[in-house]
């Protein structure tokens, strides 16, 4: 049986010219299913946990179509792709909820470093020990998912030099998070962080992947992959998700894929070295995405991100085929061949201004959604 899957999608709102405008207060007040972020310039919607990819596709597209229709009522506003303030004010924080003390802490502690848009992929795993094992494997391979999804090469109208400016500056919190060896290890570690104040609450665990649930850290039921930049094409997002799900299904069939067990790095320093290796891989991918030179968690050997992803694609293909989801993997081949959004935009920026690239991306995103809505998603019956 396929695993349940859901998304938390953050989006910027603004004008067709790419100017980002904070409208989340009005959106959240008037539309069901949307929640505010600390800064008003982006807004989030969440899809229900589903197993079938066809249903997931429509749950990704419908809220955007609803939001677009609402934005037209407010004025000449639209949705803006990308994960950074490509053309916006990168210094001022626009509070969406001035009376929220947690938002106050975030603004004063991190500033606009957290004013980003991304997508979090949630995969249902009810067994807490399997969940910890899954988090360990996905943690060391998380840089690969960022390599596929990087979409923040611009900031404040400038080319930053990074493919994911978002992850390059995002304040991972706490700075050092272990590979949790068990559910009990996770509980004890979280309680300690809360006691010493390095986490303000149980949500204040910001890293590439984390265990999640209705009563953290005690009742957990899903893996949350948080490293991905915003993927504006829903079909490509499903492809990234299919890769993640197939990898997890492969792990459940073959527990030896657990990096704490099967890595060839020295046993007495393995956990620490895996973390150091993974942190370095995340930085390299934030800078160069698919072109980044990484070190493989199995033995520390150097490998190009695109080559590692091709290997992973080939490894999970039999599992994906057995579960009937191999067709959803196929769009990854186009990303590996042509590049992710950041790479495509940077190539366009060689002959166009940043604002022109952003305007074109806005139109591309709109047309993709319209095509999917017309061709695949049937209207809901009231």
Tab-separated table of C-alpha atoms in Angstrom:
chain	number	residue	atom	x	y	z
A	1	UNK	CA	0.000	0.000	0.000
A	2	UNK	CA	1.181	3.482	-0.812
A	3	UNK	CA	1.963	5.880	2.022
A	4	UNK	CA	-0.209	8.902	2.749
A	5	UNK	CA	1.183	12.203	1.481
A	6	UNK	CA	0.400	15.859	1.979
A	7	UNK	CA	1.965	19.251	1.341
A	8	UNK	CA	2.404	22.567	3.084
A	9	UNK	CA	2.836	25.124	0.316
A	10	UNK	CA	4.028	28.683	0.938
A	11	UNK	CA	3.428	31.255	-1.781
A	12	UNK	CA	4.252	34.898	-2.339
A	13	UNK	CA	1.520	37.265	-3.475
A	14	UNK	CA	2.088	40.414	-5.515
A	15	UNK	CA	1.711	42.119	-8.860
A	16	UNK	CA	2.226	40.684	-12.362
A	17	UNK	CA	5.361	42.863	-12.503
A	18	UNK	CA	6.860	40.755	-9.704
A	19	UNK	CA	6.480	43.235	-6.846
A	20	UNK	CA	5.707	41.210	-3.713
A	21	UNK	CA	2.774	42.596	-1.721
A	22	UNK	CA	1.640	41.414	1.716
A	23	UNK	CA	-1.990	40.284	1.566
A	24	UNK	CA	-2.092	37.321	3.952
A	25	UNK	CA	-4.246	39.128	6.558
A	26	UNK	CA	-7.074	39.525	4.069
A	27	UNK	CA	-6.591	36.103	2.488
A	28	UNK	CA	-6.738	34.233	5.798
A	29	UNK	CA	-9.779	36.228	6.914
A	30	UNK	CA	-11.743	35.553	3.728
A	31	UNK	CA	-10.631	32.139	2.468
A	32	UNK	CA	-10.811	28.791	4.239
A	33	UNK	CA	-7.754	26.557	4.137
A	34	UNK	CA	-5.105	29.302	4.180
A	35	UNK	CA	-2.931	30.250	7.146
A	36	UNK	CA	-0.630	33.197	7.702
A	37	UNK	CA	3.135	33.216	8.008
A	38	UNK	CA	4.929	35.703	10.328
A	39	UNK	CA	5.518	38.049	7.362
A	40	UNK	CA	2.398	39.042	5.421
A	41	UNK	CA	3.997	38.686	2.000
A	42	UNK	CA	3.475	34.957	1.830
A	43	UNK	CA	0.617	32.680	2.734
A	44	UNK	CA	0.355	28.926	3.232
A	45	UNK	CA	-2.133	26.256	2.303
A	46	UNK	CA	-2.111	22.587	3.284
A	47	UNK	CA	-3.375	19.600	1.318
A	48	UNK	CA	-5.092	16.667	3.047
A	49	UNK	CA	-3.112	13.418	3.422
A	50	UNK	CA	-3.871	11.209	0.426
A	51	UNK	CA	-2.321	8.119	-1.119
A	52	UNK	CA	-3.159	8.581	-4.808
A	53	UNK	CA	-1.059	10.985	-6.826
A	54	UNK	CA	-3.929	11.908	-9.151
A	55	UNK	CA	-5.886	13.241	-6.187
A	56	UNK	CA	-2.844	15.025	-4.806
A	57	UNK	CA	-2.376	16.871	-8.065
A	58	UNK	CA	-5.826	18.384	-7.883
A	59	UNK	CA	-5.444	19.256	-4.198
A	60	UNK	CA	-2.307	21.196	-5.131
A	61	UNK	CA	-3.937	23.085	-7.982
A	62	UNK	CA	-7.426	23.870	-6.660
A	63	UNK	CA	-6.386	26.133	-3.748
A	64	UNK	CA	-4.125	28.131	-6.052
A	65	UNK	CA	-6.974	28.636	-8.511
A	66	UNK	CA	-9.211	29.715	-5.643
A	67	UNK	CA	-6.538	32.089	-4.380
A	68	UNK	CA	-5.957	33.548	-7.831
A	69	UNK	CA	-9.659	34.261	-8.238
A	70	UNK	CA	-9.717	35.988	-4.860
A	71	UNK	CA	-6.628	38.077	-5.658
A	72	UNK	CA	-8.318	39.345	-8.819
A	73	UNK	CA	-11.155	40.642	-6.647
A	74	UNK	CA	-8.652	42.608	-4.565
A	75	UNK	CA	-6.941	44.143	-7.575
A	76	UNK	CA	-4.256	43.362	-10.114
A	77	UNK	CA	-2.549	40.708	-7.963
A	78	UNK	CA	-1.185	37.270	-8.688
A	79	UNK	CA	1.030	34.481	-7.311
A	80	UNK	CA	4.796	34.808	-7.595
A	81	UNK	CA	7.021	31.720	-7.944
A	82	UNK	CA	10.369	31.225	-6.290
A	83	UNK	CA	11.544	30.905	-2.710
A	84	UNK	CA	13.179	34.283	-2.064
A	85	UNK	CA	12.219	37.950	-2.200
A	86	UNK	CA	13.452	38.164	-5.785
A	87	UNK	CA	12.301	41.746	-6.315
A	88	UNK	CA	11.088	42.681	-2.857
A	89	UNK	CA	12.289	44.618	0.146
A	90	UNK	CA	14.814	42.329	1.782
A	91	UNK	CA	15.314	44.397	4.957
A	92	UNK	CA	11.900	45.265	6.382
A	93	UNK	CA	9.693	42.687	8.127
A	94	UNK	CA	5.978	43.085	7.364
A	95	UNK	CA	4.196	41.536	10.349
A	96	UNK	CA	1.045	39.590	9.575
A	97	UNK	CA	0.041	39.296	13.246
A	98	UNK	CA	1.603	42.056	15.411
A	99	UNK	CA	0.144	40.598	18.620
A	100	UNK	CA	1.662	37.123	18.220
A	101	UNK	CA	4.611	36.785	20.652
A	102	UNK	CA	6.160	33.896	18.691
A	103	UNK	CA	6.149	36.077	15.569
A	104	UNK	CA	7.806	38.829	17.596
A	105	UNK	CA	10.561	36.423	18.599
A	106	UNK	CA	11.023	35.308	14.973
A	107	UNK	CA	11.226	38.875	13.659
A	108	UNK	CA	13.707	40.030	16.299
A	109	UNK	CA	15.851	36.883	16.142
A	110	UNK	CA	15.966	36.102	12.425
A	111	UNK	CA	14.635	39.123	10.529
A	112	UNK	CA	13.873	38.630	6.846
A	113	UNK	CA	16.035	35.502	6.604
A	114	UNK	CA	12.833	33.544	7.266
A	115	UNK	CA	10.685	35.446	4.759
A	116	UNK	CA	10.911	32.650	2.237
A	117	UNK	CA	8.476	30.459	0.332
A	118	UNK	CA	8.923	26.711	0.168
A	119	UNK	CA	7.085	23.413	0.095
A	120	UNK	CA	7.119	20.875	2.904
A	121	UNK	CA	6.399	17.271	1.927
A	122	UNK	CA	4.749	15.152	4.627
A	123	UNK	CA	4.770	11.354	4.396
A	124	UNK	CA	2.694	9.299	6.836
A	125	UNK	CA	4.656	6.787	8.943
A	126	UNK	CA	2.786	5.589	12.026
A	127	UNK	CA	5.507	3.472	13.659
A	128	UNK	CA	7.778	5.890	15.573
A	129	UNK	CA	10.903	3.724	15.264
A	130	UNK	CA	10.409	3.319	11.515
A	131	UNK	CA	9.875	7.068	11.393
A	132	UNK	CA	13.211	7.724	13.094
A	133	UNK	CA	14.926	5.341	10.701
A	134	UNK	CA	13.277	7.103	7.752
A	135	UNK	CA	14.374	10.494	9.071
A	136	UNK	CA	17.957	9.266	9.314
A	137	UNK	CA	18.061	8.138	5.677
A	138	UNK	CA	16.237	11.161	4.316
A	139	UNK	CA	18.391	13.521	6.376
A	140	UNK	CA	21.612	12.363	4.709
A	141	UNK	CA	19.960	12.455	1.275
A	142	UNK	CA	17.986	15.683	1.789
A	143	UNK	CA	20.516	17.778	-0.200
A	144	UNK	CA	19.455	15.843	-3.303
A	145	UNK	CA	15.871	17.060	-2.953
A	146	UNK	CA	17.077	20.639	-2.690
A	147	UNK	CA	19.198	20.072	-5.791
A	148	UNK	CA	16.046	19.132	-7.707
A	149	UNK	CA	13.943	22.024	-6.414
A	150	UNK	CA	16.275	25.029	-6.066
A	151	UNK	CA	14.336	28.133	-7.122
A	152	UNK	CA	15.790	31.136	-5.318
A	153	UNK	CA	18.772	32.503	-7.272
A	154	UNK	CA	17.621	36.136	-6.942
A	155	UNK	CA	17.266	38.482	-3.980
A	156	UNK	CA	16.265	42.132	-4.063
A	157	UNK	CA	16.622	42.284	-7.840
A	158	UNK	CA	20.141	40.848	-7.836
A	159	UNK	CA	21.699	37.513	-8.755
A	160	UNK	CA	23.005	36.133	-5.465
A	161	UNK	CA	25.451	33.536	-6.766
A	162	UNK	CA	23.504	30.748	-5.032
A	163	UNK	CA	20.877	28.537	-6.618
A	164	UNK	CA	18.960	28.368	-3.330
A	165	UNK	CA	19.454	31.690	-1.597
A	166	UNK	CA	16.713	30.581	0.765
A	167	UNK	CA	18.593	27.594	2.171
A	168	UNK	CA	21.914	29.433	2.103
A	169	UNK	CA	20.662	31.918	4.708
A	170	UNK	CA	17.820	30.054	6.414
A	171	UNK	CA	18.540	29.786	10.166
A	172	UNK	CA	18.588	26.072	10.888
A	173	UNK	CA	17.508	25.790	14.527
A	174	UNK	CA	18.950	24.518	16.791
A	175	UNK	CA	22.290	24.693	14.970
A	176	UNK	CA	23.229	21.109	15.882
A	177	UNK	CA	20.568	18.376	15.616
A	178	UNK	CA	21.621	14.719	15.919
A	179	UNK	CA	20.583	11.737	13.838
A	180	UNK	CA	17.992	10.452	16.292
A	181	UNK	CA	18.834	6.866	17.205
A	182	UNK	CA	15.359	6.110	18.581
A	183	UNK	CA	12.054	7.723	19.432
A	184	UNK	CA	13.145	7.998	23.052
A	185	UNK	CA	16.338	9.757	21.971
A	186	UNK	CA	14.216	12.290	20.082
A	187	UNK	CA	11.947	12.851	23.094
A	188	UNK	CA	14.810	13.375	25.526
A	189	UNK	CA	16.704	15.652	23.153
A	190	UNK	CA	13.609	17.807	22.464
A	191	UNK	CA	12.773	18.139	26.162
A	192	UNK	CA	16.346	19.263	26.819
A	193	UNK	CA	16.204	21.902	24.046
A	194	UNK	CA	12.962	23.301	25.440
A	195	UNK	CA	14.411	23.417	28.949
A	196	UNK	CA	17.523	25.330	27.904
A	197	UNK	CA	15.648	27.625	25.507
A	198	UNK	CA	17.336	26.682	22.243
A	199	UNK	CA	13.813	25.847	21.020
A	200	UNK	CA	10.930	28.170	21.867
A	201	UNK	CA	8.320	25.461	21.350
A	202	UNK	CA	8.021	22.038	19.717
A	203	UNK	CA	7.540	23.668	16.288
A	204	UNK	CA	10.834	25.508	16.621
A	205	UNK	CA	12.835	22.654	15.089
A	206	UNK	CA	13.958	23.971	11.717
A	207	UNK	CA	16.098	21.558	9.760
A	208	UNK	CA	15.979	19.692	6.461
A	209	UNK	CA	13.761	16.872	7.730
A	210	UNK	CA	12.000	16.266	11.027
A	211	UNK	CA	9.525	13.872	12.629
A	212	UNK	CA	6.123	15.439	13.048
A	213	UNK	CA	2.798	14.612	14.626
A	214	UNK	CA	-0.191	15.818	16.570
A	215	UNK	CA	1.617	15.952	19.937
A	216	UNK	CA	5.322	16.376	19.338
A	217	UNK	CA	7.652	14.829	20.361
A	218	UNK	CA	5.522	12.093	21.962
A	219	UNK	CA	2.879	11.254	19.344
A	220	UNK	CA	4.431	11.235	15.892
A	221	UNK	CA	2.947	10.010	12.627
A	222	UNK	CA	4.779	11.569	9.692
A	223	UNK	CA	8.087	12.573	8.178
A	224	UNK	CA	8.287	16.202	7.098
A	225	UNK	CA	10.843	17.078	4.409
A	226	UNK	CA	11.446	20.823	4.785
A	227	UNK	CA	14.506	21.506	2.647
A	228	UNK	CA	12.790	21.900	-0.731
A	229	UNK	CA	12.480	25.275	-2.400
A	230	UNK	CA	9.061	26.068	-3.862
A	231	UNK	CA	8.315	23.922	-6.911
A	232	UNK	CA	5.929	25.941	-9.053
A	233	UNK	CA	5.081	23.030	-11.385
A	234	UNK	CA	2.785	20.616	-9.480
A	235	UNK	CA	3.718	17.730	-11.786
A	236	UNK	CA	7.391	18.154	-10.923
A	237	UNK	CA	6.521	18.366	-7.227
A	238	UNK	CA	4.747	15.020	-7.482
A	239	UNK	CA	7.848	13.582	-9.163
A	240	UNK	CA	10.028	14.717	-6.256
A	241	UNK	CA	7.474	13.219	-3.865
A	242	UNK	CA	7.417	9.926	-5.770
A	243	UNK	CA	11.198	9.723	-5.453
A	244	UNK	CA	10.922	10.281	-1.699
A	245	UNK	CA	8.118	7.757	-1.256
A	246	UNK	CA	9.827	5.092	-3.360
A	247	UNK	CA	13.013	5.570	-1.342
A	248	UNK	CA	11.104	5.119	1.919
A	249	UNK	CA	9.306	2.022	0.631
A	250	UNK	CA	12.701	0.669	-0.383
A	251	UNK	CA	14.028	1.344	3.132
A	252	UNK	CA	11.103	-0.474	4.750
A	253	UNK	CA	11.859	-3.513	2.569
A	254	UNK	CA	15.597	-3.259	3.253
A	255	UNK	CA	16.357	-1.769	6.703
A	256	UNK	CA	20.095	-2.040	5.968
A	257	UNK	CA	19.724	1.242	4.069
A	258	UNK	CA	19.778	2.965	7.457
A	259	UNK	CA	22.946	5.112	7.283
A	260	UNK	CA	23.810	4.480	10.938
A	261	UNK	CA	24.027	0.780	10.059
A	262	UNK	CA	25.344	0.623	6.522
A	263	UNK	CA	27.656	3.600	6.174
A	264	UNK	CA	31.277	2.547	5.792
A	265	UNK	CA	32.494	5.559	7.774
A	266	UNK	CA	34.301	4.701	11.014
A	267	UNK	CA	31.779	3.275	13.492
A	268	UNK	CA	32.970	5.225	16.551
A	269	UNK	CA	32.628	8.600	14.778
A	270	UNK	CA	30.004	7.663	12.183
A	271	UNK	CA	27.065	9.700	13.510
A	272	UNK	CA	29.094	12.904	13.832
A	273	UNK	CA	30.830	12.451	10.493
A	274	UNK	CA	27.527	11.811	8.752
A	275	UNK	CA	26.203	15.093	10.127
A	276	UNK	CA	29.312	17.006	9.062
A	277	UNK	CA	29.173	15.449	5.600
A	278	UNK	CA	25.466	16.232	5.234
A	279	UNK	CA	25.840	19.835	6.404
A	280	UNK	CA	28.607	20.377	3.851
A	281	UNK	CA	26.460	18.785	1.146
A	282	UNK	CA	23.553	21.106	1.992
A	283	UNK	CA	25.791	24.170	1.654
A	284	UNK	CA	27.236	22.936	-1.633
A	285	UNK	CA	23.780	22.243	-3.069
A	286	UNK	CA	22.434	25.616	-1.924
A	287	UNK	CA	25.224	27.177	-3.978
A	288	UNK	CA	25.253	24.987	-7.094
A	289	UNK	CA	22.268	22.580	-6.850
A	290	UNK	CA	22.594	19.846	-9.486
A	291	UNK	CA	26.131	20.935	-10.334
A	292	UNK	CA	27.388	20.601	-6.748
A	293	UNK	CA	30.210	18.247	-5.823
A	294	UNK	CA	29.043	16.187	-2.840
A	295	UNK	CA	30.265	13.340	-0.648
A	296	UNK	CA	28.205	10.158	-0.503
A	297	UNK	CA	27.061	9.064	2.935
A	298	UNK	CA	27.977	5.435	2.262
A	299	UNK	CA	31.734	5.934	2.134
A	300	UNK	CA	32.440	9.658	1.859
A	301	UNK	CA	33.400	9.371	-1.810
A	302	UNK	CA	32.955	12.447	-4.045
A	303	UNK	CA	29.985	12.462	-6.402
A	304	UNK	CA	28.192	15.078	-8.493
A	305	UNK	CA	24.650	15.812	-7.241
A	306	UNK	CA	23.122	15.100	-10.660
A	307	UNK	CA	24.969	11.770	-10.878
A	308	UNK	CA	23.854	10.771	-7.370
A	309	UNK	CA	20.271	11.579	-8.279
A	310	UNK	CA	20.486	9.484	-11.438
A	311	UNK	CA	21.795	6.583	-9.358
A	312	UNK	CA	18.975	7.038	-6.847
A	313	UNK	CA	16.420	7.215	-9.661
A	314	UNK	CA	17.677	3.911	-11.076
A	315	UNK	CA	17.759	2.291	-7.612
A	316	UNK	CA	14.162	3.149	-6.689
A	317	UNK	CA	12.662	2.503	-10.122
A	318	UNK	CA	11.869	-1.199	-9.480
A	319	UNK	CA	10.164	-0.312	-6.196
A	320	UNK	CA	8.234	2.535	-7.801
A	321	UNK	CA	7.143	0.231	-10.622
A	322	UNK	CA	6.032	-2.462	-8.184
A	323	UNK	CA	3.841	0.067	-6.386
A	324	UNK	CA	2.459	1.566	-9.604
A	325	UNK	CA	4.026	5.025	-9.263
A	326	UNK	CA	6.969	4.830	-11.670
A	327	UNK	CA	5.154	7.061	-14.181
A	328	UNK	CA	5.207	9.879	-11.636
A	329	UNK	CA	8.996	9.657	-11.425
A	330	UNK	CA	9.514	10.394	-15.124
A	331	UNK	CA	9.459	14.245	-14.907
A	332	UNK	CA	12.649	14.045	-12.850
A	333	UNK	CA	14.496	13.071	-16.031
A	334	UNK	CA	13.583	16.442	-17.541
A	335	UNK	CA	14.929	18.277	-14.473
A	336	UNK	CA	18.176	16.294	-14.640
A	337	UNK	CA	18.439	16.983	-18.372
A	338	UNK	CA	17.401	20.654	-18.526
A	339	UNK	CA	18.001	21.896	-14.989
A	340	UNK	CA	15.863	23.032	-12.065
A	341	UNK	CA	14.045	26.371	-11.954
A	342	UNK	CA	17.033	28.254	-10.551
A	343	UNK	CA	19.263	27.013	-13.367
A	344	UNK	CA	16.666	27.822	-16.019
A	345	UNK	CA	16.186	31.327	-14.636
A	346	UNK	CA	19.915	31.974	-14.414
A	347	UNK	CA	20.321	31.002	-18.053
A	348	UNK	CA	17.537	33.413	-18.968
A	349	UNK	CA	19.204	36.115	-16.876
A	350	UNK	CA	22.217	36.002	-19.196
A	351	UNK	CA	20.165	37.905	-21.785
A	352	UNK	CA	17.354	39.429	-19.668
A	353	UNK	CA	17.001	41.413	-16.460
A	354	UNK	CA	16.027	39.741	-13.193
A	355	UNK	CA	12.635	41.460	-13.311
A	356	UNK	CA	12.017	40.179	-16.846
A	357	UNK	CA	12.869	36.636	-15.776
A	358	UNK	CA	10.512	36.882	-12.801
A	359	UNK	CA	7.662	38.239	-14.936
A	360	UNK	CA	8.087	35.359	-17.370
A	361	UNK	CA	8.122	32.849	-14.502
A	362	UNK	CA	4.888	34.327	-13.130
A	363	UNK	CA	3.183	33.792	-16.473
A	364	UNK	CA	4.573	30.265	-16.844
A	365	UNK	CA	3.288	29.288	-13.405
A	366	UNK	CA	-0.174	30.665	-14.177
A	367	UNK	CA	-0.405	28.823	-17.486
A	368	UNK	CA	0.742	25.533	-15.930
A	369	UNK	CA	-1.997	25.710	-13.320
A	370	UNK	CA	-4.685	26.641	-15.832
A	371	UNK	CA	-3.750	23.714	-18.045
A	372	UNK	CA	-3.815	21.240	-15.186
A	373	UNK	CA	-7.088	22.608	-13.859
A	374	UNK	CA	-8.755	22.357	-17.274
A	375	UNK	CA	-7.364	18.963	-18.281
A	376	UNK	CA	-7.186	16.940	-15.078
A	377	UNK	CA	-9.113	18.383	-12.155
A	378	UNK	CA	-12.851	18.066	-12.344
A	379	UNK	CA	-14.817	20.722	-10.470
A	380	UNK	CA	-16.018	19.707	-7.020
A	381	UNK	CA	-19.734	19.059	-6.747
A	382	UNK	CA	-21.291	21.249	-4.056
